Amino acid sequence: MNLREGWKVLTHDWRSPLQGGEPLGPAPLPLELPEVALDPGDDECAAGWNYCAAPAAAFGIAGLWPTGRPSVLFRVRGSADAIERGTKRRSSGLTLVALATDAELHQAIHRMSAAFGAHARRMAREQIAWRRALARPRRDAAEVEVHLALALSARALPWQLQRYEAARDARAARDAW
């Protein structure tokens, strides 16, 4: 088991799905990220470049579409000071080695979906289909709004459409309500 090897998930625009911040790319891969302080303590979540041994674990932490668009899965290599705490690994340096292949993505989603038991295969297929749908580059927001309004009208639902830049914003609005 090589603690330096692993997987990291970023948002569609290469930002941390949990911390936000500036995009880390895109840039040609491999991309060596700037060195950061490493907390060598026992906490599972602490300072450093965090990544996981398995892609399914990385998706479990960061999500498949944390901003409403498909996240990006990278094969990574940590620096020599890499440590492991629980399901996470971290180091002071990290290199984004390569994008995951479609086969690696699909395998990770199938493993992550095992928790659904008898429905695991179907759930994995649906999650993969959602990733594909949310990644469509020619998505026209105005056209989507028109069709959502038509669907609400056809169902006689008195709901209002509200656009959110990220799923996190929608959750915050819901929780405040």
Coordinates of C-alpha atoms in Angstrom, one line a residue:
M1 CA 0.0 0.0 0.0
N2 CA 1.6 3.2 -1.2
L3 CA 0.3 6.2 0.9
R4 CA 1.4 8.6 -1.8
E5 CA -1.0 7.2 -4.4
G6 CA -4.6 8.1 -4.4
W7 CA -7.6 9.9 -5.8
K8 CA -9.0 13.5 -5.4
V9 CA -12.3 15.0 -6.5
L10 CA -12.5 18.7 -7.6
T11 CA -15.5 20.6 -8.9
H12 CA -16.1 20.9 -12.7
D13 CA -13.9 24.1 -12.7
W14 CA -11.2 22.5 -10.6
R15 CA -12.0 24.0 -7.2
S16 CA -12.1 22.3 -3.9
P17 CA -15.7 21.0 -3.5
L18 CA -15.6 21.6 0.3
Q19 CA -13.2 24.6 0.7
G20 CA -13.9 26.5 -2.5
G21 CA -11.2 28.9 -3.4
E22 CA -9.5 29.7 -6.7
P23 CA -9.4 27.0 -9.5
L24 CA -6.4 24.8 -9.4
G25 CA -6.4 24.5 -13.2
P26 CA -7.1 23.6 -15.9
A27 CA -3.5 23.1 -16.8
P28 CA -1.6 20.3 -18.6
L29 CA -1.3 17.2 -16.4
P30 CA 0.6 16.3 -14.4
L31 CA 0.1 19.5 -12.4
E32 CA 2.1 20.0 -9.2
L33 CA 0.1 21.9 -6.7
P34 CA 1.8 24.5 -4.4
E35 CA 3.1 23.2 -1.1
V36 CA 0.9 23.8 2.0
A37 CA 1.2 23.2 5.7
L38 CA 0.6 19.6 6.8
D39 CA -1.0 18.8 10.1
P40 CA 0.5 15.4 11.1
G41 CA -2.1 15.0 13.9
D42 CA -4.6 12.2 14.4
D43 CA -7.7 14.1 13.0
E44 CA -9.1 12.5 9.9
C45 CA -9.8 16.0 8.4
A46 CA -6.9 18.5 8.9
A47 CA -4.6 20.8 7.0
G48 CA -2.8 19.5 4.0
W49 CA -3.7 18.3 0.5
N50 CA -6.4 15.7 1.2
Y51 CA -7.1 12.7 -1.0
C52 CA -8.3 9.1 -0.7
A53 CA -7.0 5.7 -1.4
A54 CA -10.1 4.7 -3.4
P55 CA -12.0 6.8 -5.9
A56 CA -15.4 5.7 -4.4
A57 CA -14.2 7.2 -1.1
A58 CA -13.3 10.4 -2.7
F59 CA -16.7 10.7 -4.4
G60 CA -18.3 9.8 -1.0
I61 CA -16.7 12.8 0.6
A62 CA -16.8 15.4 -2.3
G63 CA -19.8 14.2 -4.2
L64 CA -20.7 13.4 -7.8
W65 CA -22.0 16.9 -8.7
P66 CA -21.4 19.3 -5.7
T67 CA -22.0 22.4 -7.9
G68 CA -24.8 20.9 -10.0
R69 CA -22.2 19.9 -12.6
P70 CA -20.2 16.7 -12.6
S71 CA -17.1 16.7 -10.3
V72 CA -13.7 15.8 -11.8
L73 CA -11.9 12.7 -10.5
F74 CA -8.0 12.8 -10.6
R75 CA -5.4 10.2 -9.9
V76 CA -2.9 11.9 -7.6
R77 CA 0.5 11.5 -6.0
G78 CA 1.2 13.0 -2.6
S79 CA 4.6 14.2 -1.4
A80 CA 7.0 12.0 0.7
D81 CA 5.4 13.2 4.0
A82 CA 2.0 11.6 3.2
I83 CA 0.0 10.3 6.1
E84 CA -3.3 8.4 6.4
R85 CA -6.0 9.0 9.0
G86 CA -9.2 7.1 8.7
T87 CA -10.5 7.1 5.1
K88 CA -8.3 10.1 4.1
R89 CA -4.7 10.7 3.2
R90 CA -3.0 14.0 3.2
S91 CA 0.4 15.5 2.4
S92 CA 2.1 18.9 2.1
G93 CA 2.4 18.5 -1.7
L94 CA 0.2 17.0 -4.2
T95 CA 0.4 16.3 -8.0
L96 CA -2.7 15.9 -10.1
V97 CA -1.3 13.0 -12.2
A98 CA -4.1 12.2 -14.6
L99 CA -7.9 12.5 -15.1
A100 CA -9.8 9.3 -14.3
T101 CA -10.8 7.3 -17.3
D102 CA -14.5 6.6 -17.9
A103 CA -13.9 3.0 -16.8
E104 CA -12.4 4.2 -13.5
L105 CA -15.3 6.7 -13.0
H106 CA -17.9 4.0 -13.6
Q107 CA -16.2 1.5 -11.4
A108 CA -16.0 4.0 -8.6
I109 CA -19.7 4.9 -8.9
H110 CA -20.6 1.2 -8.9
R111 CA -18.6 0.6 -5.8
M112 CA -20.1 3.7 -4.1
S113 CA -23.6 2.5 -5.0
A114 CA -23.1 -0.9 -3.3
A115 CA -24.8 0.6 -0.2
F116 CA -28.1 0.4 -2.2
G117 CA -28.1 -3.4 -2.0
A118 CA -30.4 -4.9 -4.5
H119 CA -30.8 -1.6 -6.2
A120 CA -27.1 -0.9 -6.5
R121 CA -26.7 -1.6 -10.2
R122 CA -29.7 0.5 -11.1
M123 CA -28.6 3.4 -8.9
A124 CA -25.1 3.4 -10.4
R125 CA -26.5 3.5 -13.9
E126 CA -28.8 6.4 -13.0
Q127 CA -25.9 8.3 -11.3
I128 CA -23.8 7.8 -14.4
A129 CA -26.7 9.0 -16.6
W130 CA -27.1 12.1 -14.4
R131 CA -23.3 12.9 -14.7
R132 CA -23.6 12.7 -18.5
A133 CA -26.8 14.9 -18.5
L134 CA -25.3 17.5 -16.2
A135 CA -22.1 17.7 -18.3
R136 CA -23.9 18.7 -21.5
P137 CA -21.9 21.7 -22.8
R138 CA -24.7 23.2 -24.8
R139 CA -27.1 23.5 -22.0
D140 CA -29.3 26.6 -22.5
A141 CA -30.4 27.9 -19.1
A142 CA -33.3 30.0 -20.6
E143 CA -34.7 26.9 -22.4
V144 CA -34.4 24.8 -19.3
E145 CA -36.4 27.5 -17.4
V146 CA -39.1 27.6 -20.1
H147 CA -39.6 23.8 -19.9
L148 CA -39.5 23.7 -16.1
A149 CA -42.3 26.4 -16.1
L150 CA -44.3 24.4 -18.6
A151 CA -43.9 21.3 -16.4
L152 CA -45.1 23.2 -13.3
S153 CA -48.0 24.6 -15.1
A154 CA -49.1 21.2 -16.6
R155 CA -49.1 19.8 -13.0
A156 CA -50.9 22.9 -11.6
L157 CA -48.1 23.4 -9.1
P158 CA -47.9 27.0 -7.7
W159 CA -44.1 26.9 -7.3
Q160 CA -41.6 29.6 -8.4
L161 CA -38.4 28.9 -10.1
Q162 CA -35.2 30.0 -8.3
R163 CA -31.8 29.7 -9.8
Y164 CA -28.8 28.8 -7.5
E165 CA -25.2 28.9 -8.6
A166 CA -24.4 25.9 -6.5
A167 CA -26.3 23.1 -4.7
R168 CA -24.8 24.4 -1.5
D169 CA -26.7 27.7 -2.0
A170 CA -30.0 25.9 -2.5
R171 CA -29.5 23.8 0.7
A172 CA -28.8 27.0 2.7
A173 CA -32.0 28.7 1.3
R174 CA -34.0 25.6 2.2
D175 CA -32.6 25.4 5.7
A176 CA -33.3 29.2 6.3
W177 CA -36.9 28.7 5.1

